[in-house]
mmCIF file of C-alpha atoms and ligand atoms in Angstrom:
data_model
loop_
_atom_site.group_PDB
_atom_site.id
_atom_site.type_symbol
_atom_site.label_atom_id
_atom_site.label_comp_id
_atom_site.label_asym_id
_atom_site.label_seq_id
_atom_site.Cartn_x
_atom_site.Cartn_y
_atom_site.Cartn_z
ATOM 1 C CA UNK A 1 0.123 0.166 -0.155
ATOM 2 C CA UNK A 2 1.432 3.245 -1.197
ATOM 3 C CA UNK A 3 1.398 6.122 1.433
ATOM 4 C CA UNK A 4 1.151 9.060 -1.204
ATOM 5 C CA UNK A 5 -2.333 10.812 -1.570
ATOM 6 C CA UNK A 6 -2.387 11.880 -5.026
ATOM 7 C CA UNK A 7 -4.013 15.292 -6.205
ATOM 8 C CA UNK A 8 -5.605 13.218 -9.094
ATOM 9 C CA UNK A 9 -5.842 9.828 -10.207
ATOM 10 C CA UNK A 10 -7.054 9.536 -14.127
ATOM 11 C CA UNK A 11 -8.567 5.995 -14.646
ATOM 12 C CA UNK A 12 -8.113 5.114 -18.362
ATOM 13 C CA UNK A 13 -5.080 6.089 -20.786
ATOM 14 C CA UNK A 14 -7.014 6.570 -23.952
ATOM 15 C CA UNK A 15 -6.688 10.164 -25.616
ATOM 16 C CA UNK A 16 -9.120 11.934 -23.014
ATOM 17 C CA UNK A 17 -7.315 10.600 -19.969
ATOM 18 C CA UNK A 18 -3.875 11.457 -21.617
ATOM 19 C CA UNK A 19 -5.614 14.863 -22.422
ATOM 20 C CA UNK A 20 -6.452 15.327 -18.609
ATOM 21 C CA UNK A 21 -3.088 14.247 -17.667
ATOM 22 C CA UNK A 22 -1.272 16.866 -19.639
ATOM 23 C CA UNK A 23 -3.882 19.702 -17.770
ATOM 24 C CA UNK A 24 -2.784 18.333 -14.550
ATOM 25 C CA UNK A 25 1.317 18.580 -15.695
ATOM 26 C CA UNK A 26 0.463 22.105 -16.387
ATOM 27 C CA UNK A 27 -1.411 22.768 -13.042
ATOM 28 C CA UNK A 28 1.567 20.910 -11.346
ATOM 29 C CA UNK A 29 -1.122 18.481 -9.766
ATOM 30 C CA UNK A 30 0.231 15.149 -8.170
ATOM 31 C CA UNK A 31 -1.200 12.971 -10.512
ATOM 32 C CA UNK A 32 -1.097 9.308 -11.858
ATOM 33 C CA UNK A 33 -2.877 7.733 -14.704
ATOM 34 C CA UNK A 34 -3.656 3.983 -14.302
ATOM 35 C CA UNK A 35 -4.407 2.167 -17.892
ATOM 36 C CA UNK A 36 -5.701 -1.681 -17.756
ATOM 37 C CA UNK A 37 -3.533 -2.304 -21.291
ATOM 38 C CA UNK A 38 -1.258 -0.449 -23.297
ATOM 39 C CA UNK A 39 -1.227 3.178 -23.818
ATOM 40 C CA UNK A 40 -4.297 4.090 -25.986
ATOM 41 C CA UNK A 41 -5.713 0.531 -25.752
ATOM 42 C CA UNK A 42 -9.030 1.001 -27.435
ATOM 43 C CA UNK A 43 -7.250 2.373 -30.770
ATOM 44 C CA UNK A 44 -4.633 -0.095 -30.643
ATOM 45 C CA UNK A 45 -7.655 -2.843 -30.415
ATOM 46 C CA UNK A 46 -9.198 -0.942 -33.278
ATOM 47 C CA UNK A 47 -9.076 -2.591 -36.720
ATOM 48 C CA UNK A 48 -5.850 -2.548 -38.703
ATOM 49 C CA UNK A 49 -6.569 -0.190 -41.480
ATOM 50 C CA UNK A 50 -9.508 1.732 -40.058
ATOM 51 C CA UNK A 51 -9.274 5.804 -41.287
ATOM 52 C CA UNK A 52 -10.417 8.160 -38.583
ATOM 53 C CA UNK A 53 -13.901 10.164 -39.732
ATOM 54 C CA UNK A 54 -11.718 12.987 -37.620
ATOM 55 C CA UNK A 55 -9.156 15.395 -39.505
ATOM 56 C CA UNK A 56 -5.527 14.993 -37.303
ATOM 57 C CA UNK A 57 -6.048 18.169 -35.976
ATOM 58 C CA UNK A 58 -9.459 17.310 -34.260
ATOM 59 C CA UNK A 59 -7.335 14.620 -32.972
ATOM 60 C CA UNK A 60 -4.863 16.526 -31.079
ATOM 61 C CA UNK A 61 -4.111 17.006 -27.579
ATOM 62 C CA UNK A 62 -1.773 19.315 -25.465
ATOM 63 C CA UNK A 63 -1.768 21.657 -28.559
ATOM 64 C CA UNK A 64 0.922 19.326 -29.987
ATOM 65 C CA UNK A 65 0.360 19.023 -33.630
ATOM 66 C CA UNK A 66 -0.556 16.105 -35.112
ATOM 67 C CA UNK A 67 1.108 15.634 -38.869
ATOM 68 C CA UNK A 68 -0.101 13.160 -41.303
ATOM 69 C CA UNK A 69 0.283 13.206 -45.024
ATOM 70 C CA UNK A 70 -3.617 12.381 -45.623
ATOM 71 C CA UNK A 71 -6.588 14.738 -44.287
ATOM 72 C CA UNK A 72 -7.855 11.781 -42.194
ATOM 73 C CA UNK A 73 -5.171 9.583 -39.780
ATOM 74 C CA UNK A 74 -5.275 6.151 -39.808
ATOM 75 C CA UNK A 75 -4.879 4.093 -36.882
ATOM 76 C CA UNK A 76 -1.017 3.553 -36.983
ATOM 77 C CA UNK A 77 -0.507 7.102 -37.285
ATOM 78 C CA UNK A 78 -3.106 7.780 -34.073
ATOM 79 C CA UNK A 79 -0.854 5.243 -32.249
ATOM 80 C CA UNK A 80 2.598 6.753 -33.145
ATOM 81 C CA UNK A 81 0.730 10.199 -32.517
ATOM 82 C CA UNK A 82 -0.145 9.375 -29.236
ATOM 83 C CA UNK A 83 3.092 7.359 -28.172
ATOM 84 C CA UNK A 84 4.936 10.804 -28.862
ATOM 85 C CA UNK A 85 2.449 12.605 -27.001
ATOM 86 C CA UNK A 86 3.526 10.491 -24.131
ATOM 87 C CA UNK A 87 7.428 10.727 -25.070
ATOM 88 C CA UNK A 88 7.276 14.375 -24.903
ATOM 89 C CA UNK A 89 5.166 14.883 -21.587
ATOM 90 C CA UNK A 90 6.824 11.789 -19.943
ATOM 91 C CA UNK A 91 3.477 11.295 -18.056
ATOM 92 C CA UNK A 92 3.378 9.228 -14.831
ATOM 93 C CA UNK A 93 1.158 6.116 -15.763
ATOM 94 C CA UNK A 94 0.996 2.646 -14.787
ATOM 95 C CA UNK A 95 0.328 0.530 -18.035
ATOM 96 C CA UNK A 96 -1.310 -2.930 -17.383
ATOM 97 C CA UNK A 97 -3.109 -2.441 -14.167
ATOM 98 C CA UNK A 98 -6.754 -2.370 -14.198
ATOM 99 C CA UNK A 99 -8.731 -0.614 -11.420
ATOM 100 C CA UNK A 100 -11.557 -2.788 -10.012
ATOM 101 C CA UNK A 101 -13.029 -0.208 -7.555
ATOM 102 C CA UNK A 102 -12.957 3.298 -6.155
ATOM 103 C CA UNK A 103 -14.607 4.394 -2.838
ATOM 104 C CA UNK A 104 -15.016 7.370 -1.205
ATOM 105 C CA UNK A 105 -13.720 7.303 2.156
ATOM 106 C CA UNK A 106 -13.780 10.175 4.721
ATOM 107 C CA UNK A 107 -13.211 12.660 1.751
ATOM 108 C CA UNK A 108 -10.405 10.734 0.096
ATOM 109 C CA UNK A 109 -10.888 8.090 -3.009
ATOM 110 C CA UNK A 110 -9.621 4.549 -2.258
ATOM 111 C CA UNK A 111 -8.644 2.974 -5.567
ATOM 112 C CA UNK A 112 -8.277 -0.551 -5.740
ATOM 113 C CA UNK A 113 -6.211 -2.372 -8.588
ATOM 114 C CA UNK A 114 -5.083 -5.799 -9.471
ATOM 115 C CA UNK A 115 -1.873 -4.865 -8.316
ATOM 116 C CA UNK A 116 -2.229 -2.529 -5.196
ATOM 117 C CA UNK A 117 -4.311 0.086 -3.550
ATOM 118 C CA UNK A 118 -3.863 4.018 -3.912
ATOM 119 C CA UNK A 119 -5.335 7.302 -2.564
ATOM 120 C CA UNK A 120 -6.477 10.336 -4.141
ATOM 121 C CA UNK A 121 -8.295 13.632 -3.275
ATOM 122 C CA UNK A 122 -10.080 13.489 -6.681
ATOM 123 C CA UNK A 123 -10.580 10.976 -9.462
ATOM 124 C CA UNK A 124 -11.424 11.135 -13.242
ATOM 125 C CA UNK A 125 -13.106 8.327 -14.930
ATOM 126 C CA UNK A 126 -12.003 7.965 -18.732
ATOM 127 C CA UNK A 127 -12.649 4.557 -19.494
ATOM 128 C CA UNK A 128 -14.417 4.944 -22.956
ATOM 129 C CA UNK A 129 -16.702 2.185 -23.961
ATOM 130 C CA UNK A 130 -14.943 -0.103 -26.255
ATOM 131 C CA UNK A 131 -14.390 -3.122 -23.954
ATOM 132 C CA UNK A 132 -17.861 -4.268 -23.611
ATOM 133 C CA UNK A 133 -19.608 -5.521 -26.798
ATOM 134 C CA UNK A 134 -23.408 -5.157 -27.105
ATOM 135 C CA UNK A 135 -24.641 -8.783 -27.524
ATOM 136 C CA UNK A 136 -27.426 -9.809 -30.215
ATOM 137 C CA UNK A 137 -28.491 -12.367 -27.471
ATOM 138 C CA UNK A 138 -29.490 -14.989 -30.251
ATOM 139 C CA UNK A 139 -28.993 -18.907 -30.280
ATOM 140 C CA UNK A 140 -25.493 -19.609 -30.988
ATOM 141 C CA UNK A 141 -23.796 -16.212 -30.445
ATOM 142 C CA UNK A 142 -20.968 -18.005 -28.460
ATOM 143 C CA UNK A 143 -19.644 -20.139 -31.083
ATOM 144 C CA UNK A 144 -16.138 -19.160 -31.758
ATOM 145 C CA UNK A 145 -17.057 -18.176 -35.596
ATOM 146 C CA UNK A 146 -18.906 -15.160 -34.036
ATOM 147 C CA UNK A 147 -16.509 -12.091 -33.902
ATOM 148 C CA UNK A 148 -17.445 -8.566 -31.693
ATOM 149 C CA UNK A 149 -14.111 -7.278 -32.784
ATOM 150 C CA UNK A 150 -12.882 -7.192 -36.378
ATOM 151 C CA UNK A 151 -9.004 -6.636 -36.680
ATOM 152 C CA UNK A 152 -8.344 -7.367 -40.628
ATOM 153 C CA UNK A 153 -9.769 -9.116 -43.651
ATOM 154 C CA UNK A 154 -7.344 -11.670 -44.305
ATOM 155 C CA UNK A 155 -8.948 -14.547 -42.190
ATOM 156 C CA UNK A 156 -12.085 -14.102 -44.136
ATOM 157 C CA UNK A 157 -10.826 -14.432 -47.457
ATOM 158 C CA UNK A 158 -12.745 -16.930 -49.605
ATOM 159 C CA UNK A 159 -15.133 -17.493 -47.024
ATOM 160 C CA UNK A 160 -19.083 -16.795 -46.400
ATOM 161 C CA UNK A 161 -19.020 -13.772 -44.036
ATOM 162 C CA UNK A 162 -22.401 -12.166 -42.395
ATOM 163 C CA UNK A 163 -21.784 -8.632 -41.245
ATOM 164 C CA UNK A 164 -24.041 -7.429 -38.772
ATOM 165 C CA UNK A 165 -24.803 -3.639 -38.629
ATOM 166 C CA UNK A 166 -24.863 -0.810 -41.023
ATOM 167 C CA UNK A 167 -22.682 1.856 -38.782
ATOM 168 C CA UNK A 168 -19.164 2.540 -39.727
ATOM 169 C CA UNK A 169 -17.741 -0.572 -38.062
ATOM 170 C CA UNK A 170 -19.333 -2.638 -40.087
ATOM 171 C CA UNK A 171 -19.429 -1.064 -43.459
ATOM 172 C CA UNK A 172 -15.460 -0.860 -43.352
ATOM 173 C CA UNK A 173 -15.737 -4.899 -42.280
ATOM 174 C CA UNK A 174 -17.918 -5.717 -45.436
ATOM 175 C CA UNK A 175 -16.292 -3.769 -47.751
ATOM 176 C CA UNK A 176 -12.819 -4.668 -46.630
ATOM 177 C CA UNK A 177 -13.580 -8.602 -46.314
ATOM 178 C CA UNK A 178 -15.346 -8.325 -50.144
ATOM 179 C CA UNK A 179 -12.210 -6.669 -51.663
ATOM 180 C CA UNK A 180 -10.059 -9.769 -50.058
ATOM 181 C CA UNK A 181 -12.447 -12.304 -51.818
ATOM 182 C CA UNK A 182 -15.088 -12.789 -49.088
ATOM 183 C CA UNK A 183 -18.836 -13.744 -50.011
ATOM 184 C CA UNK A 184 -20.186 -10.840 -47.870
ATOM 185 C CA UNK A 185 -23.769 -10.513 -46.531
ATOM 186 C CA UNK A 186 -25.015 -7.746 -44.428
ATOM 187 C CA UNK A 187 -28.105 -8.158 -42.044
ATOM 188 C CA UNK A 188 -29.135 -4.736 -41.065
ATOM 189 C CA UNK A 189 -31.913 -3.724 -38.584
ATOM 190 C CA UNK A 190 -33.168 -0.700 -40.544
ATOM 191 C CA UNK A 191 -33.891 0.101 -44.020
ATOM 192 C CA UNK A 192 -30.792 1.519 -44.886
ATOM 193 C CA UNK A 193 -27.202 2.266 -44.459
ATOM 194 C CA UNK A 194 -26.394 4.898 -40.982
ATOM 195 C CA UNK A 195 -26.303 7.966 -41.901
ATOM 196 C CA UNK A 196 -23.210 8.495 -39.585
ATOM 197 C CA UNK A 197 -21.074 5.827 -41.898
ATOM 198 C CA UNK A 198 -17.923 7.930 -43.080
ATOM 199 C CA UNK A 199 -19.132 10.508 -46.131
ATOM 200 C CA UNK A 200 -16.533 9.046 -48.847
ATOM 201 C CA UNK A 201 -17.198 5.504 -47.773
ATOM 202 C CA UNK A 202 -21.292 5.570 -47.854
ATOM 203 C CA UNK A 203 -21.311 5.387 -52.062
ATOM 204 C CA UNK A 204 -18.858 2.771 -51.826
ATOM 205 C CA UNK A 205 -20.964 0.345 -49.750
ATOM 206 C CA UNK A 206 -24.460 1.467 -51.124
ATOM 207 C CA UNK A 207 -23.169 0.886 -54.850
ATOM 208 C CA UNK A 208 -21.856 -2.468 -53.708
ATOM 209 C CA UNK A 209 -25.251 -3.605 -52.603
ATOM 210 C CA UNK A 210 -27.001 -2.028 -55.266
ATOM 211 C CA UNK A 211 -25.012 -4.137 -58.024
ATOM 212 C CA UNK A 212 -25.255 -7.205 -56.119
ATOM 213 C CA UNK A 213 -21.591 -7.863 -54.969
ATOM 214 C CA UNK A 214 -22.371 -7.717 -51.279
ATOM 215 C CA UNK A 215 -25.627 -8.569 -50.231
ATOM 216 C CA UNK A 216 -27.754 -7.035 -47.603
ATOM 217 C CA UNK A 217 -30.768 -7.832 -45.874
ATOM 218 C CA UNK A 218 -32.573 -4.583 -44.686
ATOM 219 C CA UNK A 219 -35.020 -4.799 -41.631
ATOM 220 C CA UNK A 220 -33.680 -8.173 -40.637
ATOM 221 C CA UNK A 221 -32.092 -9.798 -37.740
ATOM 222 C CA UNK A 222 -30.348 -12.852 -37.252
ATOM 223 C CA UNK A 223 -32.452 -15.201 -34.895
ATOM 224 C CA UNK A 224 -29.946 -18.192 -34.821
ATOM 225 C CA UNK A 225 -26.268 -18.924 -35.837
ATOM 226 C CA UNK A 226 -25.190 -22.458 -36.346
ATOM 227 C CA UNK A 227 -22.070 -24.074 -37.389
ATOM 228 C CA UNK A 228 -22.361 -23.960 -41.171
ATOM 229 C CA UNK A 229 -25.543 -21.689 -41.306
ATOM 230 C CA UNK A 230 -27.333 -18.656 -39.804
ATOM 231 C CA UNK A 231 -31.022 -18.041 -39.700
ATOM 232 C CA UNK A 232 -32.324 -14.776 -40.471
ATOM 233 C CA UNK A 233 -35.649 -13.079 -39.969
ATOM 234 C CA UNK A 234 -36.122 -10.927 -42.820
ATOM 235 C CA UNK A 235 -39.676 -8.829 -43.815
ATOM 236 C CA UNK A 236 -40.322 -11.612 -46.188
ATOM 237 C CA UNK A 237 -39.922 -14.732 -43.565
ATOM 238 C CA UNK A 238 -37.485 -16.785 -42.210
ATOM 239 C CA UNK A 239 -34.469 -17.662 -44.510
ATOM 240 C CA UNK A 240 -31.425 -19.760 -43.509
ATOM 241 C CA UNK A 241 -28.086 -18.845 -45.732
ATOM 242 C CA UNK A 242 -24.668 -20.858 -45.551
ATOM 243 C CA UNK A 243 -22.390 -19.168 -43.156
ATOM 244 C CA UNK A 244 -18.439 -19.273 -42.214
ATOM 245 C CA UNK A 245 -18.120 -16.462 -39.935
ATOM 246 C CA UNK A 246 -20.234 -13.804 -38.255
ATOM 247 C CA UNK A 247 -18.805 -10.287 -37.630
ATOM 248 C CA UNK A 248 -21.405 -8.726 -35.131
ATOM 249 C CA UNK A 249 -20.535 -5.431 -35.147
ATOM 250 C CA UNK A 250 -23.329 -4.520 -33.123
ATOM 251 C CA UNK A 251 -21.537 -1.886 -31.066
ATOM 252 C CA UNK A 252 -20.069 -1.264 -27.386
ATOM 253 C CA UNK A 253 -21.052 -0.088 -24.296
ATOM 254 C CA UNK A 254 -19.233 1.550 -20.884
ATOM 255 C CA UNK A 255 -19.081 -0.619 -17.918
ATOM 256 C CA UNK A 256 -22.033 0.651 -15.943
ATOM 257 C CA UNK A 257 -21.498 -1.365 -13.410
ATOM 258 C CA UNK A 258 -18.533 0.329 -12.642
ATOM 259 C CA UNK A 259 -19.773 3.710 -12.605
ATOM 260 C CA UNK A 260 -22.784 2.048 -10.474
ATOM 261 C CA UNK A 261 -20.212 0.732 -7.597
ATOM 262 C CA UNK A 262 -18.478 3.914 -7.009
ATOM 263 C CA UNK A 263 -21.695 5.627 -6.648
ATOM 264 C CA UNK A 264 -22.325 7.411 -9.799
ATOM 265 C CA UNK A 265 -26.116 7.654 -10.659
ATOM 266 C CA UNK A 266 -27.535 6.782 -14.153
ATOM 267 C CA UNK A 267 -31.008 8.116 -15.861
ATOM 268 C CA UNK A 268 -33.605 5.358 -15.403
ATOM 269 C CA UNK A 269 -34.345 5.093 -19.032
ATOM 270 C CA UNK A 270 -32.324 2.487 -21.701
ATOM 271 C CA UNK A 271 -29.851 5.602 -22.602
ATOM 272 C CA UNK A 272 -28.254 5.234 -18.450
ATOM 273 C CA UNK A 273 -26.316 8.582 -19.022
ATOM 274 C CA UNK A 274 -24.372 9.230 -16.029
ATOM 275 C CA UNK A 275 -24.919 12.239 -13.446
ATOM 276 C CA UNK A 276 -22.609 14.904 -14.089
ATOM 277 C CA UNK A 277 -22.600 18.626 -13.814
ATOM 278 C CA UNK A 278 -21.488 19.689 -17.703
ATOM 279 C CA UNK A 279 -19.643 22.636 -16.205
ATOM 280 C CA UNK A 280 -17.200 20.862 -14.454
ATOM 281 C CA UNK A 281 -17.832 16.978 -15.389
ATOM 282 C CA UNK A 282 -17.993 16.408 -11.497
ATOM 283 C CA UNK A 283 -20.532 13.423 -10.754
ATOM 284 C CA UNK A 284 -23.000 13.375 -7.909
ATOM 285 C CA UNK A 285 -19.918 12.183 -5.784
ATOM 286 C CA UNK A 286 -17.939 15.098 -5.375
ATOM 287 C CA UNK A 287 -14.331 14.662 -6.431
ATOM 288 C CA UNK A 288 -15.250 11.930 -8.832
ATOM 289 C CA UNK A 289 -15.482 13.455 -12.656
ATOM 290 C CA UNK A 290 -16.088 12.043 -16.064
ATOM 291 C CA UNK A 291 -14.181 12.397 -19.077
ATOM 292 C CA UNK A 292 -14.487 11.456 -22.736
ATOM 293 C CA UNK A 293 -16.870 8.958 -24.212
ATOM 294 C CA UNK A 294 -18.099 7.339 -20.841
ATOM 295 C CA UNK A 295 -20.017 10.366 -20.287
ATOM 296 C CA UNK A 296 -22.499 9.259 -22.679
ATOM 297 C CA UNK A 297 -24.276 6.305 -21.319
ATOM 298 C CA UNK A 298 -25.428 4.396 -23.668
ATOM 299 C CA UNK A 299 -25.346 7.342 -26.194
ATOM 300 C CA UNK A 300 -22.033 6.012 -27.357
ATOM 301 C CA UNK A 301 -22.159 8.202 -30.329
ATOM 302 C CA UNK A 302 -22.400 11.585 -28.078
ATOM 303 C CA UNK A 303 -18.990 12.080 -27.216
ATOM 304 C CA UNK A 304 -15.647 11.251 -28.954
ATOM 305 C CA UNK A 305 -11.982 12.432 -29.191
ATOM 306 C CA UNK A 306 -13.006 16.156 -31.179
ATOM 307 C CA UNK A 307 -15.470 16.950 -28.703
ATOM 308 C CA UNK A 308 -14.450 15.429 -25.205
ATOM 309 C CA UNK A 309 -11.015 16.460 -25.278
ATOM 310 C CA UNK A 310 -12.176 20.069 -23.724
ATOM 311 C CA UNK A 311 -13.246 17.937 -20.692
ATOM 312 C CA UNK A 312 -9.646 17.780 -19.582
ATOM 313 C CA UNK A 313 -9.173 21.536 -18.865
ATOM 314 C CA UNK A 314 -13.043 22.076 -17.534
ATOM 315 C CA UNK A 315 -11.883 19.319 -15.051
ATOM 316 C CA UNK A 316 -8.190 20.391 -13.975
ATOM 317 C CA UNK A 317 -9.550 23.961 -13.894
ATOM 318 C CA UNK A 318 -12.457 23.353 -11.292
ATOM 319 C CA UNK A 319 -10.209 21.071 -9.070
ATOM 320 C CA UNK A 320 -7.292 23.678 -9.018
ATOM 321 C CA UNK A 321 -10.082 26.587 -8.210
ATOM 322 C CA UNK A 322 -11.905 24.791 -5.357
HETATM 323 C C1 LIG B 1 -13.095 2.297 -34.876
HETATM 324 C C2 LIG B 1 -13.779 3.690 -33.868
HETATM 325 C C3 LIG B 1 -13.318 4.566 -35.028
HETATM 326 C C4 LIG B 1 -13.509 6.071 -34.207
HETATM 327 N N1 LIG B 1 -13.023 7.102 -34.867
HETATM 328 C C5 LIG B 1 -13.188 8.462 -34.407
HETATM 329 C C6 LIG B 1 -12.831 9.873 -35.227
HETATM 330 O O1 LIG B 1 -12.526 9.601 -36.078
HETATM 331 N N2 LIG B 1 -12.773 10.706 -34.260
HETATM 332 C C7 LIG B 1 -12.972 10.959 -32.994
HETATM 333 O O2 LIG B 1 -12.928 11.913 -32.171
HETATM 334 N N3 LIG B 1 -13.474 9.562 -32.190
HETATM 335 C C8 LIG B 1 -13.406 8.524 -32.924
HETATM 336 N N4 LIG B 1 -14.023 7.268 -32.402
HETATM 337 C C9 LIG B 1 -14.560 7.348 -30.977
HETATM 338 C C10 LIG B 1 -12.804 7.499 -30.192
HETATM 339 O O3 LIG B 1 -12.036 6.429 -30.447
HETATM 340 C C11 LIG B 1 -13.177 7.322 -28.862
HETATM 341 O O4 LIG B 1 -14.151 8.326 -29.023
HETATM 342 C C12 LIG B 1 -11.721 7.465 -28.448
HETATM 343 O O5 LIG B 1 -11.130 6.633 -27.956
HETATM 344 C C13 LIG B 1 -12.453 8.103 -26.961
HETATM 345 O O6 LIG B 1 -11.254 8.633 -26.090
HETATM 346 P P1 LIG B 1 -11.596 8.426 -24.503
HETATM 347 O O7 LIG B 1 -10.077 8.415 -23.847
HETATM 348 O O8 LIG B 1 -12.718 8.774 -23.868
HETATM 349 O O9 LIG B 1 -11.773 6.204 -24.359
HETATM 350 P P2 LIG B 1 -10.980 5.238 -24.298
HETATM 351 O O10 LIG B 1 -10.114 5.770 -25.772
HETATM 352 O O11 LIG B 1 -11.866 3.831 -25.092
HETATM 353 O O12 LIG B 1 -10.265 4.847 -23.803
HETATM 354 C C14 LIG B 1 -10.469 4.433 -22.618
HETATM 355 C C15 LIG B 1 -9.198 3.518 -21.856
HETATM 356 O O13 LIG B 1 -9.398 3.267 -20.417
HETATM 357 C C16 LIG B 1 -8.741 1.785 -20.227
HETATM 358 N N5 LIG B 1 -9.682 1.346 -19.229
HETATM 359 C C17 LIG B 1 -11.370 0.916 -19.283
HETATM 360 N N6 LIG B 1 -11.255 0.539 -18.173
HETATM 361 C C18 LIG B 1 -10.047 0.482 -17.068
HETATM 362 C C19 LIG B 1 -10.227 0.019 -16.048
HETATM 363 N N7 LIG B 1 -10.900 -0.483 -14.948
HETATM 364 N N8 LIG B 1 -8.585 0.183 -15.216
HETATM 365 C C20 LIG B 1 -7.794 1.138 -16.169
HETATM 366 N N9 LIG B 1 -8.164 1.169 -17.235
HETATM 367 C C21 LIG B 1 -9.156 0.927 -17.853
HETATM 368 C C22 LIG B 1 -9.025 1.542 -21.857
HETATM 369 O O14 LIG B 1 -8.355 0.215 -21.355
HETATM 370 C C23 LIG B 1 -8.645 2.379 -22.580
HETATM 371 O O15 LIG B 1 -7.627 2.085 -22.816
HETATM 372 C C24 LIG B 1 -14.080 6.063 -32.851
HETATM 373 C C25 LIG B 1 -14.343 4.898 -32.221
HETATM 374 C C26 LIG B 1 -14.289 3.831 -32.885
HETATM 375 C C27 LIG B 1 -14.749 2.162 -32.192
#
């Protein structure tokens, strides 16, 4: 057990956790970032060849320029950038250490990790949403051929691949797999490709569907996954298609239990939005703050790097003004 009482412990070493650390450095706070994986672990786990919808300058933190040749950086360039940010600021960060619990005891937070315990006057939760996939809850979902994360297309080449969903992740995966020789079928709950799909990718997928290169079942849902086939409920009734792999890219959700266990209240509706003051990012637990995409609860498209990097200033300004 360490005796130090930190001014600020930041849970999560994603872009927004790092942005909070930069502000803490500037204000000379005694801080520590605790990250359960590698630095910017969510980006590390993104598809290998993914391109951000944001331009490079909108992913910048600490006013350090993000140079890349194309207007929109890819995963590799973002990893390079955020590693360089750490080289520059030399963060006080513990990697591969998972925070299990945060409890307030006599105005000080006790932070328990899988390695040790810490104390801090303030805590920022910047844990993102990329660790828990939203499941379809259908029979066969636990088969090894069903994946909730997509890395690259090679494994799927010359196989029958069913992609669930019509958002950026699903569309990118469907196009990549098809271009590497997979026979791709999409199962889409609504009657169109999501309007949030990157503007330069949307016509590509729509044209591939229209020409029949990629088969798409709109207003449809998977009802059962078996070893060699999948059953789909379509507007024309139930059909069965042959299948080798299912890419169920149906979204991700923040660890809401983790938030609840530390006393953060969530909205009663299905959005489960955590209670916080939008001017300071402080939750209903005094001294406990939220930053980054975790703030949106199940509304995982509300916050992203571009519009949540500002949380870092708001939190640290408030802490230092207290
Ligand atoms: C495929 C994809 C493409 C995207 N493209 C863009 C884009 O173009 N522009 C944009 O602005 N946003 C984009 N986003 C969203 C953006 O990546 C996220 O908004 C961004 O990663 C959020 O940063 P964050 O720091 O809030 O969370 P994250 O980057 O998810 O960081 C959270 C960190 O917390 C760690 N963590 C979680 N639980 C614990 C724990 N208990 N203990 C310790 N550490 C923990 C995780 O390992 C992770 O490293 C995209 C998201 C996805 C999935």
